[in-house]
């Protein structure tokens, strides 16, 4: 029997949820996963929770993912439908980039040329997805950030020969995505894809803990307080329709004990504080422990 490789996130991602999976697992209501169920993730990002669900719950019949970031969703769709072509382009990018190791000037030039090409958004689907992965693997801290014109603007990182083409994992992800419906748009569109036994997991852009911690912006439109309130209204609607959901967000109260924004907003639901680590900070001293919120309607 061949060893089937387990799919894992193919991107480095700010706020990736690998560290929260144990807490999410402890929170999950077992009755949902005992029967056939649909898993819905309206802000998929790098998909850490998605791949964990796909790998660990045999009764998961179908998954639905969504994100407002078109370039990210194009990359998921390309991996699902055309992994071979994507891999062949990534291998070229990896060989070219690695051949410049030791020549910082040329390496930088190469990176910024590819970033410019990416921002034209004129490549066909696989080429654009390959550039997305290339930039993610070679940029500073794996950040995805665009300006108001939707131009990606993260500088080059300092990695030596980073893995740009992880062929085995791309095939594993492609295989896993065969039972996933991939949407692009506002998170509310996911409601039309829910079934009777559905579990939603929300990982929205976190409310910033300080003015500087918002590394805006992940999408060209900001996810501000009124957006957080709209999301809570959507969660209340799901609750009224008997859907199960879990949501994670920053714990603003941990930073300022008088800040009851989420405690008041989600007072009708179950709020727990869990330990988390922030890894994206240029200063390692500030990558310490802090709490995050896991909110659920059960």
PDB file of C-alpha atoms in Angstrom:
ATOM      1  CA  UNK A   1       0.000   0.000   0.000  1.00  0.00           C
ATOM      2  CA  UNK A   2       1.382   3.411  -0.899  1.00  0.00           C
ATOM      3  CA  UNK A   3       1.775   5.901   1.877  1.00  0.00           C
ATOM      4  CA  UNK A   4      -0.818   8.639   1.326  1.00  0.00           C
ATOM      5  CA  UNK A   5       0.643  11.992   2.204  1.00  0.00           C
ATOM      6  CA  UNK A   6      -1.425  14.104   4.564  1.00  0.00           C
ATOM      7  CA  UNK A   7      -2.321  17.517   3.153  1.00  0.00           C
ATOM      8  CA  UNK A   8      -1.031  20.483   5.104  1.00  0.00           C
ATOM      9  CA  UNK A   9      -1.237  24.246   4.467  1.00  0.00           C
ATOM     10  CA  UNK A  10       0.730  25.203   1.344  1.00  0.00           C
ATOM     11  CA  UNK A  11       1.230  28.806   2.503  1.00  0.00           C
ATOM     12  CA  UNK A  12       2.890  30.610   5.373  1.00  0.00           C
ATOM     13  CA  UNK A  13       0.155  32.839   6.721  1.00  0.00           C
ATOM     14  CA  UNK A  14      -0.188  35.611   9.268  1.00  0.00           C
ATOM     15  CA  UNK A  15      -2.639  34.378  11.868  1.00  0.00           C
ATOM     16  CA  UNK A  16      -2.551  30.793  10.565  1.00  0.00           C
ATOM     17  CA  UNK A  17      -4.522  28.606  12.950  1.00  0.00           C
ATOM     18  CA  UNK A  18      -2.240  25.583  13.450  1.00  0.00           C
ATOM     19  CA  UNK A  19      -1.643  26.628  17.065  1.00  0.00           C
ATOM     20  CA  UNK A  20      -5.371  26.822  17.868  1.00  0.00           C
ATOM     21  CA  UNK A  21      -6.304  23.374  16.531  1.00  0.00           C
ATOM     22  CA  UNK A  22      -6.014  21.613  19.907  1.00  0.00           C
ATOM     23  CA  UNK A  23      -8.343  24.175  21.471  1.00  0.00           C
ATOM     24  CA  UNK A  24     -10.781  23.890  18.571  1.00  0.00           C
ATOM     25  CA  UNK A  25     -10.698  20.092  18.910  1.00  0.00           C
ATOM     26  CA  UNK A  26     -11.506  20.316  22.622  1.00  0.00           C
ATOM     27  CA  UNK A  27     -14.396  22.681  21.828  1.00  0.00           C
ATOM     28  CA  UNK A  28     -16.020  20.634  19.035  1.00  0.00           C
ATOM     29  CA  UNK A  29     -19.387  19.066  19.829  1.00  0.00           C
ATOM     30  CA  UNK A  30     -18.920  15.348  19.136  1.00  0.00           C
ATOM     31  CA  UNK A  31     -22.514  14.771  18.014  1.00  0.00           C
ATOM     32  CA  UNK A  32     -21.857  16.795  14.842  1.00  0.00           C
ATOM     33  CA  UNK A  33     -18.893  14.722  13.700  1.00  0.00           C
ATOM     34  CA  UNK A  34     -20.502  11.351  14.491  1.00  0.00           C
ATOM     35  CA  UNK A  35     -22.814  11.635  11.511  1.00  0.00           C
ATOM     36  CA  UNK A  36     -22.241  12.844   7.952  1.00  0.00           C
ATOM     37  CA  UNK A  37     -21.652  16.570   8.069  1.00  0.00           C
ATOM     38  CA  UNK A  38     -20.677  19.593   5.979  1.00  0.00           C
ATOM     39  CA  UNK A  39     -17.768  21.776   7.108  1.00  0.00           C
ATOM     40  CA  UNK A  40     -17.875  25.456   6.099  1.00  0.00           C
ATOM     41  CA  UNK A  41     -15.012  27.924   6.454  1.00  0.00           C
ATOM     42  CA  UNK A  42     -15.988  31.421   5.262  1.00  0.00           C
ATOM     43  CA  UNK A  43     -12.506  33.008   5.784  1.00  0.00           C
ATOM     44  CA  UNK A  44     -10.246  30.164   4.708  1.00  0.00           C
ATOM     45  CA  UNK A  45      -6.808  31.839   4.670  1.00  0.00           C
ATOM     46  CA  UNK A  46      -4.128  29.157   4.629  1.00  0.00           C
ATOM     47  CA  UNK A  47      -6.656  26.464   5.532  1.00  0.00           C
ATOM     48  CA  UNK A  48      -4.918  24.997   8.612  1.00  0.00           C
ATOM     49  CA  UNK A  49      -8.253  24.061  10.201  1.00  0.00           C
ATOM     50  CA  UNK A  50      -9.681  22.922   6.846  1.00  0.00           C
ATOM     51  CA  UNK A  51      -6.858  20.424   6.242  1.00  0.00           C
ATOM     52  CA  UNK A  52      -7.030  19.194   9.828  1.00  0.00           C
ATOM     53  CA  UNK A  53     -10.782  18.588   9.421  1.00  0.00           C
ATOM     54  CA  UNK A  54     -10.335  16.837   6.066  1.00  0.00           C
ATOM     55  CA  UNK A  55      -7.564  14.631   7.478  1.00  0.00           C
ATOM     56  CA  UNK A  56      -9.251  13.699  10.760  1.00  0.00           C
ATOM     57  CA  UNK A  57     -12.997  13.395  10.265  1.00  0.00           C
ATOM     58  CA  UNK A  58     -14.020  10.531   7.971  1.00  0.00           C
ATOM     59  CA  UNK A  59     -17.719  11.497   8.246  1.00  0.00           C
ATOM     60  CA  UNK A  60     -16.984  14.904   6.701  1.00  0.00           C
ATOM     61  CA  UNK A  61     -18.934  14.516   3.490  1.00  0.00           C
ATOM     62  CA  UNK A  62     -18.301  17.888   1.941  1.00  0.00           C
ATOM     63  CA  UNK A  63     -16.434  21.099   2.751  1.00  0.00           C
ATOM     64  CA  UNK A  64     -17.128  24.618   1.535  1.00  0.00           C
ATOM     65  CA  UNK A  65     -14.438  27.276   1.676  1.00  0.00           C
ATOM     66  CA  UNK A  66     -14.594  30.959   0.863  1.00  0.00           C
ATOM     67  CA  UNK A  67     -12.366  34.002   0.976  1.00  0.00           C
ATOM     68  CA  UNK A  68     -12.659  37.557  -0.290  1.00  0.00           C
ATOM     69  CA  UNK A  69      -9.071  37.395  -1.573  1.00  0.00           C
ATOM     70  CA  UNK A  70      -9.426  36.457  -5.257  1.00  0.00           C
ATOM     71  CA  UNK A  71      -5.732  35.681  -5.707  1.00  0.00           C
ATOM     72  CA  UNK A  72      -5.799  33.248  -2.794  1.00  0.00           C
ATOM     73  CA  UNK A  73      -8.932  31.518  -4.100  1.00  0.00           C
ATOM     74  CA  UNK A  74      -7.437  31.318  -7.608  1.00  0.00           C
ATOM     75  CA  UNK A  75      -4.517  29.440  -6.040  1.00  0.00           C
ATOM     76  CA  UNK A  76      -6.810  26.940  -4.277  1.00  0.00           C
ATOM     77  CA  UNK A  77      -8.722  26.380  -7.525  1.00  0.00           C
ATOM     78  CA  UNK A  78      -5.501  25.859  -9.486  1.00  0.00           C
ATOM     79  CA  UNK A  79      -4.185  23.298  -7.004  1.00  0.00           C
ATOM     80  CA  UNK A  80      -7.528  21.472  -7.109  1.00  0.00           C
ATOM     81  CA  UNK A  81      -7.798  21.369 -10.896  1.00  0.00           C
ATOM     82  CA  UNK A  82      -4.307  21.668 -12.348  1.00  0.00           C
ATOM     83  CA  UNK A  83      -1.543  20.601  -9.916  1.00  0.00           C
ATOM     84  CA  UNK A  84       0.836  19.328 -12.628  1.00  0.00           C
ATOM     85  CA  UNK A  85       1.042  22.603 -14.505  1.00  0.00           C
ATOM     86  CA  UNK A  86       1.394  24.551 -11.266  1.00  0.00           C
ATOM     87  CA  UNK A  87       4.258  22.312 -10.120  1.00  0.00           C
ATOM     88  CA  UNK A  88       6.122  22.665 -13.414  1.00  0.00           C
ATOM     89  CA  UNK A  89       6.019  26.495 -13.162  1.00  0.00           C
ATOM     90  CA  UNK A  90       6.984  26.447  -9.464  1.00  0.00           C
ATOM     91  CA  UNK A  91       9.971  24.209 -10.201  1.00  0.00           C
ATOM     92  CA  UNK A  92      11.267  26.751 -12.725  1.00  0.00           C
ATOM     93  CA  UNK A  93      10.799  29.618 -10.236  1.00  0.00           C
ATOM     94  CA  UNK A  94      12.533  27.619  -7.512  1.00  0.00           C
ATOM     95  CA  UNK A  95      15.517  26.682  -9.694  1.00  0.00           C
ATOM     96  CA  UNK A  96      15.940  30.245 -10.952  1.00  0.00           C
ATOM     97  CA  UNK A  97      15.676  31.768  -7.482  1.00  0.00           C
ATOM     98  CA  UNK A  98      18.001  29.242  -5.833  1.00  0.00           C
ATOM     99  CA  UNK A  99      20.615  29.770  -8.562  1.00  0.00           C
ATOM    100  CA  UNK A 100      20.929  33.400  -7.374  1.00  0.00           C
ATOM    101  CA  UNK A 101      21.832  32.396  -3.802  1.00  0.00           C
ATOM    102  CA  UNK A 102      24.812  34.454  -2.628  1.00  0.00           C
ATOM    103  CA  UNK A 103      24.057  37.272  -5.056  1.00  0.00           C
ATOM    104  CA  UNK A 104      21.743  39.518  -3.032  1.00  0.00           C
ATOM    105  CA  UNK A 105      21.345  42.194  -5.712  1.00  0.00           C
ATOM    106  CA  UNK A 106      20.218  39.785  -8.418  1.00  0.00           C
ATOM    107  CA  UNK A 107      18.067  37.865  -5.976  1.00  0.00           C
ATOM    108  CA  UNK A 108      16.262  41.096  -5.015  1.00  0.00           C
ATOM    109  CA  UNK A 109      15.911  42.118  -8.629  1.00  0.00           C
ATOM    110  CA  UNK A 110      14.349  38.739  -9.428  1.00  0.00           C
ATOM    111  CA  UNK A 111      11.929  38.975  -6.490  1.00  0.00           C
ATOM    112  CA  UNK A 112      10.765  42.503  -7.369  1.00  0.00           C
ATOM    113  CA  UNK A 113      10.361  41.619 -11.056  1.00  0.00           C
ATOM    114  CA  UNK A 114       8.136  38.697 -10.092  1.00  0.00           C
ATOM    115  CA  UNK A 115       6.184  40.884  -7.679  1.00  0.00           C
ATOM    116  CA  UNK A 116       5.592  43.407 -10.450  1.00  0.00           C
ATOM    117  CA  UNK A 117       4.495  40.657 -12.846  1.00  0.00           C
ATOM    118  CA  UNK A 118       2.125  39.302 -10.192  1.00  0.00           C
ATOM    119  CA  UNK A 119       0.583  42.758  -9.713  1.00  0.00           C
ATOM    120  CA  UNK A 120      -0.232  43.098 -13.421  1.00  0.00           C
ATOM    121  CA  UNK A 121      -2.518  40.064 -12.904  1.00  0.00           C
ATOM    122  CA  UNK A 122      -2.133  39.277 -16.585  1.00  0.00           C
ATOM    123  CA  UNK A 123      -0.716  35.761 -16.242  1.00  0.00           C
ATOM    124  CA  UNK A 124      -3.041  32.865 -16.920  1.00  0.00           C
ATOM    125  CA  UNK A 125      -4.470  31.014 -13.917  1.00  0.00           C
ATOM    126  CA  UNK A 126      -1.605  28.598 -13.169  1.00  0.00           C
ATOM    127  CA  UNK A 127       1.073  31.241 -13.716  1.00  0.00           C
ATOM    128  CA  UNK A 128      -0.676  33.662 -11.377  1.00  0.00           C
ATOM    129  CA  UNK A 129      -1.088  30.960  -8.712  1.00  0.00           C
ATOM    130  CA  UNK A 130       2.603  30.022  -9.026  1.00  0.00           C
ATOM    131  CA  UNK A 131       3.610  33.669  -8.515  1.00  0.00           C
ATOM    132  CA  UNK A 132       1.302  33.827  -5.471  1.00  0.00           C
ATOM    133  CA  UNK A 133       3.073  30.834  -3.899  1.00  0.00           C
ATOM    134  CA  UNK A 134       6.526  32.098  -4.945  1.00  0.00           C
ATOM    135  CA  UNK A 135       5.942  35.481  -3.258  1.00  0.00           C
ATOM    136  CA  UNK A 136       4.492  33.822  -0.165  1.00  0.00           C
ATOM    137  CA  UNK A 137       7.595  31.644   0.197  1.00  0.00           C
ATOM    138  CA  UNK A 138      10.164  34.363  -0.448  1.00  0.00           C
ATOM    139  CA  UNK A 139       8.616  37.532   1.016  1.00  0.00           C
ATOM    140  CA  UNK A 140       9.149  38.954   4.491  1.00  0.00           C
ATOM    141  CA  UNK A 141       7.500  36.718   7.146  1.00  0.00           C
ATOM    142  CA  UNK A 142       5.023  35.127   4.726  1.00  0.00           C
ATOM    143  CA  UNK A 143       2.796  38.206   4.921  1.00  0.00           C
ATOM    144  CA  UNK A 144       0.021  38.862   2.469  1.00  0.00           C
ATOM    145  CA  UNK A 145      -0.640  42.576   2.291  1.00  0.00           C
ATOM    146  CA  UNK A 146      -2.018  44.778  -0.461  1.00  0.00           C
ATOM    147  CA  UNK A 147      -2.570  48.514  -0.731  1.00  0.00           C
ATOM    148  CA  UNK A 148      -5.850  50.247  -1.627  1.00  0.00           C
ATOM    149  CA  UNK A 149      -5.188  49.546  -5.326  1.00  0.00           C
ATOM    150  CA  UNK A 150      -4.920  45.812  -4.527  1.00  0.00           C
ATOM    151  CA  UNK A 151      -1.183  45.820  -5.290  1.00  0.00           C
ATOM    152  CA  UNK A 152       0.861  43.345  -3.277  1.00  0.00           C
ATOM    153  CA  UNK A 153       3.586  45.342  -1.522  1.00  0.00           C
ATOM    154  CA  UNK A 154       5.541  43.080   0.856  1.00  0.00           C
ATOM    155  CA  UNK A 155       9.363  43.300   0.598  1.00  0.00           C
ATOM    156  CA  UNK A 156      11.634  40.300   0.066  1.00  0.00           C
ATOM    157  CA  UNK A 157      12.470  38.132   3.080  1.00  0.00           C
ATOM    158  CA  UNK A 158      15.946  36.933   4.016  1.00  0.00           C
ATOM    159  CA  UNK A 159      15.511  33.196   3.457  1.00  0.00           C
ATOM    160  CA  UNK A 160      18.284  31.026   2.064  1.00  0.00           C
ATOM    161  CA  UNK A 161      16.961  28.610  -0.563  1.00  0.00           C
ATOM    162  CA  UNK A 162      13.341  28.517   0.689  1.00  0.00           C
ATOM    163  CA  UNK A 163      11.127  25.654  -0.485  1.00  0.00           C
ATOM    164  CA  UNK A 164       9.055  27.170  -3.270  1.00  0.00           C
ATOM    165  CA  UNK A 165       7.816  23.940  -4.822  1.00  0.00           C
ATOM    166  CA  UNK A 166       6.662  21.294  -2.339  1.00  0.00           C
ATOM    167  CA  UNK A 167       5.525  18.834  -4.981  1.00  0.00           C
ATOM    168  CA  UNK A 168       4.314  16.083  -2.632  1.00  0.00           C
ATOM    169  CA  UNK A 169       2.200  18.445  -0.578  1.00  0.00           C
ATOM    170  CA  UNK A 170       0.658  20.116  -3.638  1.00  0.00           C
ATOM    171  CA  UNK A 171      -0.518  16.691  -4.839  1.00  0.00           C
ATOM    172  CA  UNK A 172      -1.812  15.858  -1.336  1.00  0.00           C
ATOM    173  CA  UNK A 173      -3.681  19.189  -1.158  1.00  0.00           C
ATOM    174  CA  UNK A 174      -5.079  18.695  -4.657  1.00  0.00           C
ATOM    175  CA  UNK A 175      -6.376  15.297  -3.608  1.00  0.00           C
ATOM    176  CA  UNK A 176      -7.922  16.674  -0.397  1.00  0.00           C
ATOM    177  CA  UNK A 177      -9.621  19.539  -2.269  1.00  0.00           C
ATOM    178  CA  UNK A 178     -11.628  17.172  -4.471  1.00  0.00           C
ATOM    179  CA  UNK A 179     -14.418  17.166  -1.872  1.00  0.00           C
ATOM    180  CA  UNK A 180     -14.275  20.917  -1.328  1.00  0.00           C
ATOM    181  CA  UNK A 181     -16.425  23.572  -2.957  1.00  0.00           C
ATOM    182  CA  UNK A 182     -14.350  26.734  -3.442  1.00  0.00           C
ATOM    183  CA  UNK A 183     -16.114  30.119  -3.361  1.00  0.00           C
ATOM    184  CA  UNK A 184     -14.880  33.684  -3.612  1.00  0.00           C
ATOM    185  CA  UNK A 185     -16.838  36.575  -2.163  1.00  0.00           C
ATOM    186  CA  UNK A 186     -18.437  37.928   0.965  1.00  0.00           C
ATOM    187  CA  UNK A 187     -18.673  35.339   3.760  1.00  0.00           C
ATOM    188  CA  UNK A 188     -22.494  35.503   3.791  1.00  0.00           C
ATOM    189  CA  UNK A 189     -22.607  33.572   0.470  1.00  0.00           C
ATOM    190  CA  UNK A 190     -21.614  30.432   2.391  1.00  0.00           C
ATOM    191  CA  UNK A 191     -25.065  30.189   3.983  1.00  0.00           C
ATOM    192  CA  UNK A 192     -26.572  29.024   0.665  1.00  0.00           C
ATOM    193  CA  UNK A 193     -24.241  26.020   0.747  1.00  0.00           C
ATOM    194  CA  UNK A 194     -25.106  24.802   4.233  1.00  0.00           C
ATOM    195  CA  UNK A 195     -26.916  21.537   4.843  1.00  0.00           C
ATOM    196  CA  UNK A 196     -28.830  20.295   7.861  1.00  0.00           C
ATOM    197  CA  UNK A 197     -25.745  19.077   9.727  1.00  0.00           C
ATOM    198  CA  UNK A 198     -23.261  21.888   9.098  1.00  0.00           C
ATOM    199  CA  UNK A 199     -20.355  23.168  11.148  1.00  0.00           C
ATOM    200  CA  UNK A 200     -19.045  26.676  10.455  1.00  0.00           C
ATOM    201  CA  UNK A 201     -15.621  27.878  11.579  1.00  0.00           C
ATOM    202  CA  UNK A 202     -14.970  31.630  11.322  1.00  0.00           C
ATOM    203  CA  UNK A 203     -11.469  33.070  11.327  1.00  0.00           C
ATOM    204  CA  UNK A 204     -12.099  36.698  10.304  1.00  0.00           C
ATOM    205  CA  UNK A 205      -9.426  39.404  10.161  1.00  0.00           C
ATOM    206  CA  UNK A 206      -8.723  39.941  13.865  1.00  0.00           C
ATOM    207  CA  UNK A 207      -9.595  43.180  15.613  1.00  0.00           C
ATOM    208  CA  UNK A 208      -6.195  44.909  16.072  1.00  0.00           C
ATOM    209  CA  UNK A 209      -4.817  45.007  19.622  1.00  0.00           C
ATOM    210  CA  UNK A 210      -3.122  48.315  18.888  1.00  0.00           C
ATOM    211  CA  UNK A 211      -2.882  50.861  16.093  1.00  0.00           C
ATOM    212  CA  UNK A 212       0.395  49.362  14.865  1.00  0.00           C
ATOM    213  CA  UNK A 213      -0.577  45.697  15.091  1.00  0.00           C
ATOM    214  CA  UNK A 214      -2.954  46.034  12.164  1.00  0.00           C
ATOM    215  CA  UNK A 215      -0.626  45.119   9.291  1.00  0.00           C
ATOM    216  CA  UNK A 216      -3.317  46.290   6.892  1.00  0.00           C
ATOM    217  CA  UNK A 217      -4.487  45.208   4.712  1.00  0.00           C
ATOM    218  CA  UNK A 218      -5.163  41.632   3.763  1.00  0.00           C
ATOM    219  CA  UNK A 219      -7.825  42.699   1.310  1.00  0.00           C
ATOM    220  CA  UNK A 220      -8.240  46.134  -0.194  1.00  0.00           C
ATOM    221  CA  UNK A 221     -11.318  46.801   1.972  1.00  0.00           C
ATOM    222  CA  UNK A 222     -10.871  47.121   5.695  1.00  0.00           C
ATOM    223  CA  UNK A 223     -12.528  44.781   8.217  1.00  0.00           C
ATOM    224  CA  UNK A 224     -13.429  47.360  10.865  1.00  0.00           C
ATOM    225  CA  UNK A 225     -15.668  47.326  13.963  1.00  0.00           C
ATOM    226  CA  UNK A 226     -18.885  47.629  11.960  1.00  0.00           C
ATOM    227  CA  UNK A 227     -17.738  44.566   9.954  1.00  0.00           C
ATOM    228  CA  UNK A 228     -17.137  42.680  13.231  1.00  0.00           C
ATOM    229  CA  UNK A 229     -20.700  43.584  14.267  1.00  0.00           C
ATOM    230  CA  UNK A 230     -22.118  42.467  10.892  1.00  0.00           C
ATOM    231  CA  UNK A 231     -20.316  39.141  11.349  1.00  0.00           C
ATOM    232  CA  UNK A 232     -21.855  38.700  14.807  1.00  0.00           C
ATOM    233  CA  UNK A 233     -25.309  39.344  13.287  1.00  0.00           C
ATOM    234  CA  UNK A 234     -24.589  36.630  10.718  1.00  0.00           C
ATOM    235  CA  UNK A 235     -23.580  34.245  13.531  1.00  0.00           C
ATOM    236  CA  UNK A 236     -26.852  35.020  15.347  1.00  0.00           C
ATOM    237  CA  UNK A 237     -28.720  34.228  12.129  1.00  0.00           C
ATOM    238  CA  UNK A 238     -26.914  30.864  11.856  1.00  0.00           C
ATOM    239  CA  UNK A 239     -27.791  30.154  15.471  1.00  0.00           C
ATOM    240  CA  UNK A 240     -31.464  30.839  14.762  1.00  0.00           C
ATOM    241  CA  UNK A 241     -31.244  28.393  11.830  1.00  0.00           C
ATOM    242  CA  UNK A 242     -29.767  25.718  14.155  1.00  0.00           C
ATOM    243  CA  UNK A 243     -26.323  25.695  12.543  1.00  0.00           C
ATOM    244  CA  UNK A 244     -23.307  25.075  14.746  1.00  0.00           C
ATOM    245  CA  UNK A 245     -20.432  27.552  14.654  1.00  0.00           C
ATOM    246  CA  UNK A 246     -17.085  28.408  16.236  1.00  0.00           C
ATOM    247  CA  UNK A 247     -15.326  31.742  15.784  1.00  0.00           C
ATOM    248  CA  UNK A 248     -11.850  32.903  16.759  1.00  0.00           C
ATOM    249  CA  UNK A 249     -10.718  36.496  17.294  1.00  0.00           C
ATOM    250  CA  UNK A 250      -8.247  38.591  19.231  1.00  0.00           C
ATOM    251  CA  UNK A 251      -8.788  39.116  22.946  1.00  0.00           C
ATOM    252  CA  UNK A 252      -8.865  42.912  23.161  1.00  0.00           C
ATOM    253  CA  UNK A 253      -9.666  42.629  26.883  1.00  0.00           C
ATOM    254  CA  UNK A 254      -6.292  40.960  27.436  1.00  0.00           C
ATOM    255  CA  UNK A 255      -4.666  44.154  26.207  1.00  0.00           C
ATOM    256  CA  UNK A 256      -7.071  46.525  27.958  1.00  0.00           C
ATOM    257  CA  UNK A 257      -9.188  45.071  30.768  1.00  0.00           C
ATOM    258  CA  UNK A 258     -11.868  47.727  30.218  1.00  0.00           C
ATOM    259  CA  UNK A 259     -12.345  46.795  26.570  1.00  0.00           C
ATOM    260  CA  UNK A 260     -15.502  44.678  26.520  1.00  0.00           C
ATOM    261  CA  UNK A 261     -16.062  44.843  22.757  1.00  0.00           C
ATOM    262  CA  UNK A 262     -16.321  41.082  22.164  1.00  0.00           C
ATOM    263  CA  UNK A 263     -17.615  40.194  25.642  1.00  0.00           C
ATOM    264  CA  UNK A 264     -20.592  42.500  25.051  1.00  0.00           C
ATOM    265  CA  UNK A 265     -21.020  41.640  21.373  1.00  0.00           C
ATOM    266  CA  UNK A 266     -21.113  37.865  21.916  1.00  0.00           C
ATOM    267  CA  UNK A 267     -22.679  37.900  25.394  1.00  0.00           C
ATOM    268  CA  UNK A 268     -25.380  35.444  24.230  1.00  0.00           C
ATOM    269  CA  UNK A 269     -22.762  32.848  23.309  1.00  0.00           C
ATOM    270  CA  UNK A 270     -20.028  30.796  24.910  1.00  0.00           C
ATOM    271  CA  UNK A 271     -16.741  32.754  25.088  1.00  0.00           C
ATOM    272  CA  UNK A 272     -13.489  31.101  26.106  1.00  0.00           C
ATOM    273  CA  UNK A 273      -9.985  32.512  26.296  1.00  0.00           C
ATOM    274  CA  UNK A 274      -7.172  30.318  25.016  1.00  0.00           C
ATOM    275  CA  UNK A 275      -3.424  30.808  24.960  1.00  0.00           C
ATOM    276  CA  UNK A 276      -1.902  31.720  21.615  1.00  0.00           C
ATOM    277  CA  UNK A 277       1.408  32.917  20.295  1.00  0.00           C
ATOM    278  CA  UNK A 278       1.895  35.749  17.862  1.00  0.00           C
ATOM    279  CA  UNK A 279       4.720  34.862  15.540  1.00  0.00           C
ATOM    280  CA  UNK A 280       4.566  37.842  13.177  1.00  0.00           C
ATOM    281  CA  UNK A 281       6.513  40.588  14.811  1.00  0.00           C
ATOM    282  CA  UNK A 282       9.865  41.914  13.695  1.00  0.00           C
ATOM    283  CA  UNK A 283      10.865  42.032  17.374  1.00  0.00           C
ATOM    284  CA  UNK A 284      11.139  38.446  18.782  1.00  0.00           C
ATOM    285  CA  UNK A 285      10.630  39.847  22.304  1.00  0.00           C
ATOM    286  CA  UNK A 286       7.112  40.827  21.300  1.00  0.00           C
ATOM    287  CA  UNK A 287       6.222  37.395  19.974  1.00  0.00           C
ATOM    288  CA  UNK A 288       5.172  36.352  23.446  1.00  0.00           C
ATOM    289  CA  UNK A 289       2.081  34.654  24.799  1.00  0.00           C
ATOM    290  CA  UNK A 290      -1.283  36.250  24.737  1.00  0.00           C
ATOM    291  CA  UNK A 291      -4.864  35.044  24.788  1.00  0.00           C
ATOM    292  CA  UNK A 292      -7.265  34.734  21.908  1.00  0.00           C
ATOM    293  CA  UNK A 293     -10.990  34.162  21.926  1.00  0.00           C
ATOM    294  CA  UNK A 294     -12.832  31.039  20.845  1.00  0.00           C
ATOM    295  CA  UNK A 295     -16.543  31.792  20.706  1.00  0.00           C
ATOM    296  CA  UNK A 296     -19.200  29.156  20.001  1.00  0.00           C
ATOM    297  CA  UNK A 297     -22.970  28.788  19.964  1.00  0.00           C
ATOM    298  CA  UNK A 298     -23.019  25.515  21.929  1.00  0.00           C
TER     299      UNK A 298
END
